[in-house]
CSV table of C-alpha atoms and ligand atoms in Angstrom, one decimal:
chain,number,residue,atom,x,y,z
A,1,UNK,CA,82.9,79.9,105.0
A,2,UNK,CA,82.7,82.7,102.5
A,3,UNK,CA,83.8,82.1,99.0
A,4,UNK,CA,85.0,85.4,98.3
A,5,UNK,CA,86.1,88.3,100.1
A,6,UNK,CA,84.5,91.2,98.6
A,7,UNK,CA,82.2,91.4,95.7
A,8,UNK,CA,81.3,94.4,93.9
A,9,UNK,CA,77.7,94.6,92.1
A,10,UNK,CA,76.1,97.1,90.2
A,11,UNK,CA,79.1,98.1,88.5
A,12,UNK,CA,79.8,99.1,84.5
A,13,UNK,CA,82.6,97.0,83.6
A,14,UNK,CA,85.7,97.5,81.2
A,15,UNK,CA,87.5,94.8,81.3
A,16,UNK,CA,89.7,95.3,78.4
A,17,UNK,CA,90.0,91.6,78.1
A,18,UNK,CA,92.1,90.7,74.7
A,19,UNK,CA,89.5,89.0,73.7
A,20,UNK,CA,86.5,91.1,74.2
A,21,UNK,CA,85.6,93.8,71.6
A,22,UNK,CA,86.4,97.3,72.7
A,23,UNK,CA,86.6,98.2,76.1
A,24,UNK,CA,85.5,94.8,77.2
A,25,UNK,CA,82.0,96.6,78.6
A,26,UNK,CA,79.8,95.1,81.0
A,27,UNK,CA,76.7,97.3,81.6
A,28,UNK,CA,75.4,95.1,84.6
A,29,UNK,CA,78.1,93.8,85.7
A,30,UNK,CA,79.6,92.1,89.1
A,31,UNK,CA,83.2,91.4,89.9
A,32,UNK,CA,84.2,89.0,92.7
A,33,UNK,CA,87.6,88.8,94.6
A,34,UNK,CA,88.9,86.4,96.9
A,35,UNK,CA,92.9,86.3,98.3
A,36,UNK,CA,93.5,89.5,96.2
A,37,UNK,CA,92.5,88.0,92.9
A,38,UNK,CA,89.5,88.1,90.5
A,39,UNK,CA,87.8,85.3,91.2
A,40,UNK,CA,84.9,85.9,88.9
A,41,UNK,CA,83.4,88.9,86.7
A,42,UNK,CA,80.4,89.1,84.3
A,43,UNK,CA,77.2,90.3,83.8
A,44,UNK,CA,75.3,90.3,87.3
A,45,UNK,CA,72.4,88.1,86.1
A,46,UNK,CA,74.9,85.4,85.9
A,47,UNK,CA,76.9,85.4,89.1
A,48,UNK,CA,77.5,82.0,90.9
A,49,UNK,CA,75.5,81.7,94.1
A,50,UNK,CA,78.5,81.8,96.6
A,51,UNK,CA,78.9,84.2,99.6
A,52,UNK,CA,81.1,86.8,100.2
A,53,UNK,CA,82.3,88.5,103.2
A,54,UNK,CA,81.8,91.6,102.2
A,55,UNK,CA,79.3,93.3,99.2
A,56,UNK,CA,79.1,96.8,98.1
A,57,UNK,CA,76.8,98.1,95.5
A,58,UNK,CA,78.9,100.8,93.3
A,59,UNK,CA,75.7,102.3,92.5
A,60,UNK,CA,76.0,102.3,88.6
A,61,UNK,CA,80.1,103.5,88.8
A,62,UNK,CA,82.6,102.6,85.9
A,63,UNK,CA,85.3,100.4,87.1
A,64,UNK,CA,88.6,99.6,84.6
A,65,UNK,CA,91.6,97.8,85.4
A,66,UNK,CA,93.6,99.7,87.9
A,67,UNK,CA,96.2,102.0,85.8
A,68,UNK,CA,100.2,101.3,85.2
A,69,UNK,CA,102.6,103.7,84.2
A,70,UNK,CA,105.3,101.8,82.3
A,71,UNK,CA,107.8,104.1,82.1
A,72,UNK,CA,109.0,107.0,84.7
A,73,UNK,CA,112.4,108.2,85.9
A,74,UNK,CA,110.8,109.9,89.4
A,75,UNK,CA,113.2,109.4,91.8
A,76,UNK,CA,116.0,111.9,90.8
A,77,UNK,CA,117.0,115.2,92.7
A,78,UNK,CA,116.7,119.0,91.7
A,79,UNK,CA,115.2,120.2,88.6
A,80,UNK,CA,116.0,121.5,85.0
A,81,UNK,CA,113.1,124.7,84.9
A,82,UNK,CA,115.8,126.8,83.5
A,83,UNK,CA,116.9,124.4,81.0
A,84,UNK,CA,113.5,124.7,80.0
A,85,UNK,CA,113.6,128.4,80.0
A,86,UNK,CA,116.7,127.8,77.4
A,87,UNK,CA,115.1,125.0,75.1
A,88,UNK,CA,112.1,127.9,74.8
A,89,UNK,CA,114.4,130.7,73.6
A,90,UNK,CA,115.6,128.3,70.8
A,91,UNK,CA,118.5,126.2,72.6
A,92,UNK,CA,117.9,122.6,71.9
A,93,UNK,CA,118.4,119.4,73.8
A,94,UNK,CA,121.5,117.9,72.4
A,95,UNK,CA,123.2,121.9,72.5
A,96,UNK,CA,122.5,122.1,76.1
A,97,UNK,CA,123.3,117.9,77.0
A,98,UNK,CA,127.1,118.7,74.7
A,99,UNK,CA,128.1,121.7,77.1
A,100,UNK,CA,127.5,119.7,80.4
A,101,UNK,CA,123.5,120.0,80.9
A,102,UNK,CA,120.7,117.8,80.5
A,103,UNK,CA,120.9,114.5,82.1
A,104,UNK,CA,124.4,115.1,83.3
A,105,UNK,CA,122.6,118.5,85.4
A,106,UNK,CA,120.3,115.9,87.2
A,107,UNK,CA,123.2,113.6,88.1
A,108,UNK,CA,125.1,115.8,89.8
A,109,UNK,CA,121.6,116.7,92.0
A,110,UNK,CA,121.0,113.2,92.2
A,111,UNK,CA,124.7,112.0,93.4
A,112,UNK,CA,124.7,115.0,95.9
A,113,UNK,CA,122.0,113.6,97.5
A,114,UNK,CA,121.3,111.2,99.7
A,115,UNK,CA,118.9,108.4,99.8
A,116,UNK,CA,116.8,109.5,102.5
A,117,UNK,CA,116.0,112.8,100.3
A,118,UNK,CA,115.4,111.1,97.0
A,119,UNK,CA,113.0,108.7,98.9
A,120,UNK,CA,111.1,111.9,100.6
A,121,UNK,CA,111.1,113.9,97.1
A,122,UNK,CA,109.7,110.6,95.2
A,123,UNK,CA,107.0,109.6,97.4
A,124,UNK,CA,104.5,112.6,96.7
A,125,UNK,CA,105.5,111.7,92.9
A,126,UNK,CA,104.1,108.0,93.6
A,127,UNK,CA,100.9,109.5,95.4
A,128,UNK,CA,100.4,111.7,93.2
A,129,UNK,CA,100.1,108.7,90.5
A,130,UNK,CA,97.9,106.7,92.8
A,131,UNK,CA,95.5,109.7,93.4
A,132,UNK,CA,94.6,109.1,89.4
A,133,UNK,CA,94.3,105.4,89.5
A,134,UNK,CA,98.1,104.1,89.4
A,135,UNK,CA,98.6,100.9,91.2
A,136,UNK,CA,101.8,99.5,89.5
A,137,UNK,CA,104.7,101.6,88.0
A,138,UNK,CA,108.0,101.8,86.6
A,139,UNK,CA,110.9,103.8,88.1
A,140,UNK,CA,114.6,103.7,86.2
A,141,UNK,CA,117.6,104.5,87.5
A,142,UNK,CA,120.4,106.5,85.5
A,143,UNK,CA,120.8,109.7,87.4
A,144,UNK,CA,123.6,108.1,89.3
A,145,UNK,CA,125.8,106.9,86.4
A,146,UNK,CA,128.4,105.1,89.0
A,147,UNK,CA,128.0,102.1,91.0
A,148,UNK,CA,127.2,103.4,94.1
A,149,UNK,CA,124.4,106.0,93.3
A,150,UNK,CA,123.1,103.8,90.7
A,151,UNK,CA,122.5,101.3,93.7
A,152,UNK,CA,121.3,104.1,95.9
A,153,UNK,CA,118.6,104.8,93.1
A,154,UNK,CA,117.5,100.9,92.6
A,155,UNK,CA,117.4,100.8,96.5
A,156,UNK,CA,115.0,103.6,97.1
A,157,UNK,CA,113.1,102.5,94.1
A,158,UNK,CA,112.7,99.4,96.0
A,159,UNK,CA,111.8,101.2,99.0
A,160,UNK,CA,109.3,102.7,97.4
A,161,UNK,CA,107.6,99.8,96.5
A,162,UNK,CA,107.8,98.3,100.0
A,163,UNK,CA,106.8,101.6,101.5
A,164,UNK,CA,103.4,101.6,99.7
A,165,UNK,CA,100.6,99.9,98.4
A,166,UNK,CA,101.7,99.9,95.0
A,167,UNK,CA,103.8,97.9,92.9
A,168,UNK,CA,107.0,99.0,92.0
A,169,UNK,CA,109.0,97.6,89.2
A,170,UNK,CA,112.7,98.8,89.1
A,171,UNK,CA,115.0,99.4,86.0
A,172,UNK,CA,118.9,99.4,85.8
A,173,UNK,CA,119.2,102.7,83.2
A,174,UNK,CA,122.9,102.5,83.9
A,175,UNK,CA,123.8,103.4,79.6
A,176,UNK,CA,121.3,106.6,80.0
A,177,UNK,CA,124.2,108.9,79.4
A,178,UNK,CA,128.2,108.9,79.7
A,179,UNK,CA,129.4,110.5,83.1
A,180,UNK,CA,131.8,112.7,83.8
A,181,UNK,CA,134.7,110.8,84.7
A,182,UNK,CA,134.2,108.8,81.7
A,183,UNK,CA,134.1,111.7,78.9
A,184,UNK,CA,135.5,110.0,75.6
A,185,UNK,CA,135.8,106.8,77.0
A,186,UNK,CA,132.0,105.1,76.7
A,187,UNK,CA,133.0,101.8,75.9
A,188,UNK,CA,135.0,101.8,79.4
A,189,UNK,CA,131.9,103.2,81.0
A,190,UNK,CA,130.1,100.6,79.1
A,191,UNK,CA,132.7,97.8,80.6
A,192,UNK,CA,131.8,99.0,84.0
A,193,UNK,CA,128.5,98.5,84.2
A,194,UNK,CA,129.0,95.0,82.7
A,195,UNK,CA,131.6,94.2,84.8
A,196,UNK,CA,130.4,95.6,88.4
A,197,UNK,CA,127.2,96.9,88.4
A,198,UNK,CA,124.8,94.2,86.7
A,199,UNK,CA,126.6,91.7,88.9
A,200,UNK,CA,126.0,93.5,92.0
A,201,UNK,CA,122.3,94.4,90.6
A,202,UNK,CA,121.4,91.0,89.9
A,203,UNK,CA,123.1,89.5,93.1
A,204,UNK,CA,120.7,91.6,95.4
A,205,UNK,CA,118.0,91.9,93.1
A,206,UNK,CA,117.6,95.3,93.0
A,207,UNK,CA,116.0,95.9,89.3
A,208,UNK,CA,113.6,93.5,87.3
A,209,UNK,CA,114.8,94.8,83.8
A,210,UNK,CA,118.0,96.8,81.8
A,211,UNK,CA,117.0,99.8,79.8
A,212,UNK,CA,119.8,101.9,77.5
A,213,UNK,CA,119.3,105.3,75.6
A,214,UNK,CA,120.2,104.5,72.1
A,215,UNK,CA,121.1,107.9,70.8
A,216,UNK,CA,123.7,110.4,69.3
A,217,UNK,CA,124.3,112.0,72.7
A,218,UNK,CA,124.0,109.4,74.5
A,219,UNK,CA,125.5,105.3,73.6
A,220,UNK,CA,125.7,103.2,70.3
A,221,UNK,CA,123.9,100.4,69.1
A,222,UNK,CA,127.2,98.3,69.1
A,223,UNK,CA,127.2,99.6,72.8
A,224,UNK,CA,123.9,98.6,73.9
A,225,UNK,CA,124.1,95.3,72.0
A,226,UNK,CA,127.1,94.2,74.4
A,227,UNK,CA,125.7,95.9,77.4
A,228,UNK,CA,121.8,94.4,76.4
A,229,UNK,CA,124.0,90.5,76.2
A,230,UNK,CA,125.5,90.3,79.8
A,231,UNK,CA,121.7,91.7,81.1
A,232,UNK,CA,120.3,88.2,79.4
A,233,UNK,CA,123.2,86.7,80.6
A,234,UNK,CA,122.1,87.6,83.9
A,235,UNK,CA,118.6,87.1,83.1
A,236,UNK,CA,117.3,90.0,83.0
A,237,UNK,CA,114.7,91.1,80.3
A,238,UNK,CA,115.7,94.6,78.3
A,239,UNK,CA,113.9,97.3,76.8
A,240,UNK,CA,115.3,100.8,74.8
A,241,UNK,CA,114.8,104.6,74.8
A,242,UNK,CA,114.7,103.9,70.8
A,243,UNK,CA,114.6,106.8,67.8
A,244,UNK,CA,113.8,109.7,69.9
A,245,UNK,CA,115.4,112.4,68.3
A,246,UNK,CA,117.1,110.5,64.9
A,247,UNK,CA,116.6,107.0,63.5
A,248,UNK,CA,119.4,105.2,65.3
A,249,UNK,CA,117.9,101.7,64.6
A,250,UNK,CA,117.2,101.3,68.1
A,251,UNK,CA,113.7,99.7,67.4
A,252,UNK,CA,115.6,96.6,65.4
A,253,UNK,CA,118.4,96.8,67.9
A,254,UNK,CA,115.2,96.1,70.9
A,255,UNK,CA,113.3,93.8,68.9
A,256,UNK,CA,116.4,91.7,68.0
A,257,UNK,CA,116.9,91.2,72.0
A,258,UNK,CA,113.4,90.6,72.3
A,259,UNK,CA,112.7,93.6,74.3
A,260,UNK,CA,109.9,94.4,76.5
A,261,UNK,CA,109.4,97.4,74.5
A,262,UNK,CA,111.2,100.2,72.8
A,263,UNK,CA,110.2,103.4,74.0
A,264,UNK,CA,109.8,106.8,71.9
A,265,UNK,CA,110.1,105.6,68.5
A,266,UNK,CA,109.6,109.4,66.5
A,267,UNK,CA,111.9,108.6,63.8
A,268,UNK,CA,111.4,104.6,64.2
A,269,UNK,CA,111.6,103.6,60.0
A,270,UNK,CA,109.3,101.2,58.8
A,271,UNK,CA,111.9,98.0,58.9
A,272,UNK,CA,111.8,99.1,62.7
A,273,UNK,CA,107.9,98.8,63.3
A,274,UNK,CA,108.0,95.2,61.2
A,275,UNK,CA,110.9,94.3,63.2
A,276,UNK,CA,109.6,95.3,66.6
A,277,UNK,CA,106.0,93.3,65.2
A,278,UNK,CA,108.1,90.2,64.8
A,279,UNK,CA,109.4,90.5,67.9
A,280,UNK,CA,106.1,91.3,69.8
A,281,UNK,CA,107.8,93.9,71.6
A,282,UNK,CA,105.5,96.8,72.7
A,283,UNK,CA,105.6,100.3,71.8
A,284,UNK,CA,106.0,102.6,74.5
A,285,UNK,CA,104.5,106.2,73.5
A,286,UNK,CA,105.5,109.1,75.6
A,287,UNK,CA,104.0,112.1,74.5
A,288,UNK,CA,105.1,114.1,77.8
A,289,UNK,CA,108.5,114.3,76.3
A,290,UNK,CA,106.7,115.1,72.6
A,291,UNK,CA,105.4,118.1,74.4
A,292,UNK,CA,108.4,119.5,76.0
A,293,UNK,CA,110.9,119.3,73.9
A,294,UNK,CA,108.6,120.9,70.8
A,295,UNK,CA,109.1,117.6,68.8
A,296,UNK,CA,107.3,117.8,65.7
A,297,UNK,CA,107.9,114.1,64.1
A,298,UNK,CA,105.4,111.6,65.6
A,299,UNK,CA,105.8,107.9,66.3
A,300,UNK,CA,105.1,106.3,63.1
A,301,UNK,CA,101.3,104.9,65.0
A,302,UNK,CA,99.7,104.2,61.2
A,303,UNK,CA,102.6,101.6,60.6
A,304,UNK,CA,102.4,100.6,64.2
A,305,UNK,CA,98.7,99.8,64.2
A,306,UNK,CA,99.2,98.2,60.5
A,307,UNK,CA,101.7,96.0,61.5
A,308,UNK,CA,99.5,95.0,64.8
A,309,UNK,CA,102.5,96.5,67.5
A,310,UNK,CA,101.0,96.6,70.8
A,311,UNK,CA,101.1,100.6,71.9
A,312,UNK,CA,101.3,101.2,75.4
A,313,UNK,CA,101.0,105.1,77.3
A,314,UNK,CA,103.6,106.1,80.0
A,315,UNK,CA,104.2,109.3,81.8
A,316,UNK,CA,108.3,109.2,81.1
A,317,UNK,CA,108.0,111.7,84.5
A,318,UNK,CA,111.3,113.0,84.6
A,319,UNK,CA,113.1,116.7,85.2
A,320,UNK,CA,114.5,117.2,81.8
A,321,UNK,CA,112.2,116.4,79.5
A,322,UNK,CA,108.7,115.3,80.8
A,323,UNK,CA,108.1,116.9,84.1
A,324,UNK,CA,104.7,115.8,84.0
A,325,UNK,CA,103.8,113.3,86.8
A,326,UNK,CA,100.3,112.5,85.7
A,327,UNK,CA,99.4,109.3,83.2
A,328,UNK,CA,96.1,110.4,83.0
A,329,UNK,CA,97.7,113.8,81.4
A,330,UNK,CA,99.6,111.4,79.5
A,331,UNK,CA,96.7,109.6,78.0
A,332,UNK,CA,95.0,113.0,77.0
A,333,UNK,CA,98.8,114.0,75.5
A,334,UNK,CA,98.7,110.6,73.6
A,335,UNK,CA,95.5,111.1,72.1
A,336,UNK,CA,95.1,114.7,71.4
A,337,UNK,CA,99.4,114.9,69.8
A,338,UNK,CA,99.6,111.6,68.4
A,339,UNK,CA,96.2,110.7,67.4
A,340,UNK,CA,95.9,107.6,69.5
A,341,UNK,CA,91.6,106.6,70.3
A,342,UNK,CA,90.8,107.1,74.0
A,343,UNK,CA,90.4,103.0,74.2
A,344,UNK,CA,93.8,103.1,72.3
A,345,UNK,CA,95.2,105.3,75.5
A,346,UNK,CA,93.1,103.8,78.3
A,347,UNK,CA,94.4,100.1,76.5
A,348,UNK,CA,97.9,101.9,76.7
A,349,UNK,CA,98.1,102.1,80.2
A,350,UNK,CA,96.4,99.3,81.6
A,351,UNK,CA,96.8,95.7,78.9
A,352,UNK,CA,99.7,96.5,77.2
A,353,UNK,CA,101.5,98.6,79.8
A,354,UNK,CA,101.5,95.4,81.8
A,355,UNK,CA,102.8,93.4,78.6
A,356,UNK,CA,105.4,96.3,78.1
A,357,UNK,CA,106.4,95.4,81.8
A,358,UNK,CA,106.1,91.6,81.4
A,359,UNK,CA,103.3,91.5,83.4
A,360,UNK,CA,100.5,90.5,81.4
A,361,UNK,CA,100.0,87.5,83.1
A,362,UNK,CA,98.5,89.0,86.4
A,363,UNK,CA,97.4,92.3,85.9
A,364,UNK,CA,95.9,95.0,83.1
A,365,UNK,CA,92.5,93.7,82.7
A,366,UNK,CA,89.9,92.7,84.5
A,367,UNK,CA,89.9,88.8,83.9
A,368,UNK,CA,89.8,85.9,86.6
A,369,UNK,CA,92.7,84.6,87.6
A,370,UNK,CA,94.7,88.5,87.6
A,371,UNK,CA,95.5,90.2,90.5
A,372,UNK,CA,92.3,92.7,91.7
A,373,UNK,CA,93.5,95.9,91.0
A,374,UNK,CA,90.1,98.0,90.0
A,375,UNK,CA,89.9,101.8,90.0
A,376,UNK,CA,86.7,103.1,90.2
A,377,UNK,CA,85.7,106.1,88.7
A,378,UNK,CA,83.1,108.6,88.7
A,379,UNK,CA,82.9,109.0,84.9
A,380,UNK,CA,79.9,108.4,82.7
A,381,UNK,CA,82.1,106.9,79.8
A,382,UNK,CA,85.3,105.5,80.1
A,383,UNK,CA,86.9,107.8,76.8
A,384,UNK,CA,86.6,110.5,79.4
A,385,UNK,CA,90.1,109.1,81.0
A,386,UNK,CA,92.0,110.3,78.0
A,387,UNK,CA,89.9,114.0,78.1
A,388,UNK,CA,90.1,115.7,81.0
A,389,UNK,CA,92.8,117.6,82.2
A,390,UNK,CA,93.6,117.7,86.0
A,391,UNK,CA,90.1,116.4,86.7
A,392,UNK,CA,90.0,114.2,89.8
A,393,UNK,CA,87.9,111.2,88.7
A,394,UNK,CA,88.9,108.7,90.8
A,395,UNK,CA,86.6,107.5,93.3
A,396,UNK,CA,88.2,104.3,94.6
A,397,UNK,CA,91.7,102.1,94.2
A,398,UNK,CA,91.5,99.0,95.1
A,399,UNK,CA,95.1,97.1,95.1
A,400,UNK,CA,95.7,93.3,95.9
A,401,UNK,CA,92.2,93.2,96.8
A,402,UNK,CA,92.5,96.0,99.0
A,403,UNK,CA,90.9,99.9,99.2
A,404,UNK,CA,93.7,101.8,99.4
A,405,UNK,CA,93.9,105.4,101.7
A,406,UNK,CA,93.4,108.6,100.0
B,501,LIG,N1,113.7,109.8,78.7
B,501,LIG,C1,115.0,109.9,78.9
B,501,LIG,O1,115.6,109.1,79.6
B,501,LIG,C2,115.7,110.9,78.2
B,501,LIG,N2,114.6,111.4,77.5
B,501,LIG,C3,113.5,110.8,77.8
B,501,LIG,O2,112.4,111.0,77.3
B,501,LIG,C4,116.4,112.0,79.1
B,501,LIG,C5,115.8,112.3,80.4
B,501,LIG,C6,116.5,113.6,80.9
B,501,LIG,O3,116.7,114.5,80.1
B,501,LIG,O4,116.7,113.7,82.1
B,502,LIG,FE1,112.6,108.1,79.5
């Protein structure tokens, strides 16, 4: 009987293990899997004797963690090109959101829609993300804003997930913006999700956490905070779209619910970063979003380094204000607009973009006992993942164990 059932040799490791300095390098190293997990990986010369059913040499390759994008909005309908036409003749974000655009533009594409279409204009998105190494990923909902297309959203999320290889982690954004029919009346809006959606959500388990947007044009920290109780009521761990475009406090308003992570954070003070490092929530950077909406204000990553934060890296793909359905992209963003080191980024999405999703105890590095997702790349350092632009470097994706199709 084999021990495992597929070991790779001859491969350059990053394991981005905690505990290991840097990218957790192995020059000559060897990584054994058996039922889908790692069942052993180190330096070759020290390898157990044990068979395995099958062995492939990766001739000298780079293999890393398999990457997760922690934070995307990809299944939604239309698009907002001519918003972004507007924002680049001086309009901004909040002027267009107050006279009916924005988020408000994509929910009326997104209602009008049906499930079937939203699950045939997502999948390419979720390709498209394992093409460059994505194995696990984050979709929200909040283009729906009523209990029935909210539902609709969470269920082709879920589809999603069963319809590929990949693992798909679904997120009730119900509090991502008021609708229509609830203009001037939030805290109703507020009551209804409460009342009927998270029930209904958690009944047929259709999301595994409860993000809000924190925001002038968008809810109140008193309104998350009651919103953010009935989730953990529910059990249901939260996490914020925090300080993007003015200090709300959302970064204390997360870390006092012990969130996942708070997301943004431009204007985040410093009370924010300390209370977010108290709470060990993790910093979710998305510097898609930087980029198209001309921010100027960075996250605050000296204080979030200082104060030992765990940053993570996500792609926020969404219509409005990060149409950019790459993480690798987002890595390069990351480094090259907010300063963060290529291990920072490649760290980002991988270690602490599975923390950021709670999911640090079975996947994001390279350690035995995780779950065997490896990308293998055709690189000759692994800083080149937060270089190149549009560069296909992925050679292989393994998932659960698994090579995955092209
Ligand atoms: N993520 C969001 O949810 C909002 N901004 C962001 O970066 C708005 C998304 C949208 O405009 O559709
Ligand atoms: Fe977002």
């Amino acid at each position: 009987m084999a021990d495992w059932d597929l070991l790779l040799t001859d491969a350059r490791v990053a394991t981005l293990a905690a505990s290991a300095p840097e990218y957790g390098e192995i020059g000559d190293g060897a990584i054994a899997i058996a039922d889908g997990s790692i069942a052993w990986v180190g330096p070759q010369k020290d390898r157990p004797a044990g068979k395995s059913r099958k062995t492939r040499s990766l001739g000298g390759r780079w293999i890393t963690p398999a990457l997760i994008d922690c934070h995307t909005h990809l299944v939604f309908a239309g698009d907002r090109s001519q918003e972004f036409e507007q924002r680049l003749n001086g309009v901004s974000y909040e002027e267009i959101a107050k006279t009916g655009g924005g988020i408000l533009s994509t929910v009326r594409a997104t209602r009008a829609a049906s499930a079937k279409e939203l699950f045939d204009t997502a999948l390419p998105r979720v390709r498209a993300l394992a093409a460059e190494g994505v194995a696990t990923l984050e979709i929200k909902s909040g283009y729906g804003l009523d209990v029935k297309n909210e539902l609709k959203m969470l269920e082709v999320a879920r589809r999603l997930g069963e319809s590929t290889d990949l693992t798909i982690r679904s997120t009730l954004l119900a509090a991502h913006t008021v609708p229509p029919e609830f203009d001037g009346k939030a805290d109703d809006y507020i009551d209804l999700i409460g009342d009927e959606l998270l029930p209904e959500v958690s009944k047929r388990g259709l999301a595994d956490a409860v993000d809000a947007y924190c925001e002038s044009i968008a809810f109140s920290a008193p309104q998350i905070a009651k919103l953010f109780r009935q989730a953990i009521d529910f059990d249901l761990p939260v996490k914020l779209h925090a300080d993007q475009l003015s200090d709300g406090g959302g970064a204390e308003l997360a870390a006092y619910f012990n969130a996942l992570s708070a997301d943004h954070l431009e204007y985040t003070s410093a009370a924010g970063v300390e209370a977010m490092a108290a709470a060990g929530a993790v910093a979710v950077l998305l510097p898609g979003a930087f980029l198209t909406l001309g921010e100027t204000r960075r996250p605050p990553i000296e204080a979030l380094r200082a104060n030992g934060v765990p940053i993570a890296v996500a792609s926020d793909c969404n219509p409005g204000t990060s149409p950019i359905c790459s993480l690798r992209n987002a890595m390069m963003l990351a480094s090259r607009l907010f300063g963060l080191t290529p291990l920072e980024c490649l760290a980002g999405t991988t270690r602490e973009a599975a923390r950021a999703l709670g999911l640090s105890h079975d996947r994001g590095t390279l350690e035995v006992g995780k779950r065997a997702d490896v990308a293998i790349w055709d690189i000759s350092h692994p800083r080149e993942l937060a270089y190149w632009i549009g560069t296909p470097q992925l050679a292989e994706l393994i998932i659960g164990g698994h090579t995955t199709g092209p």
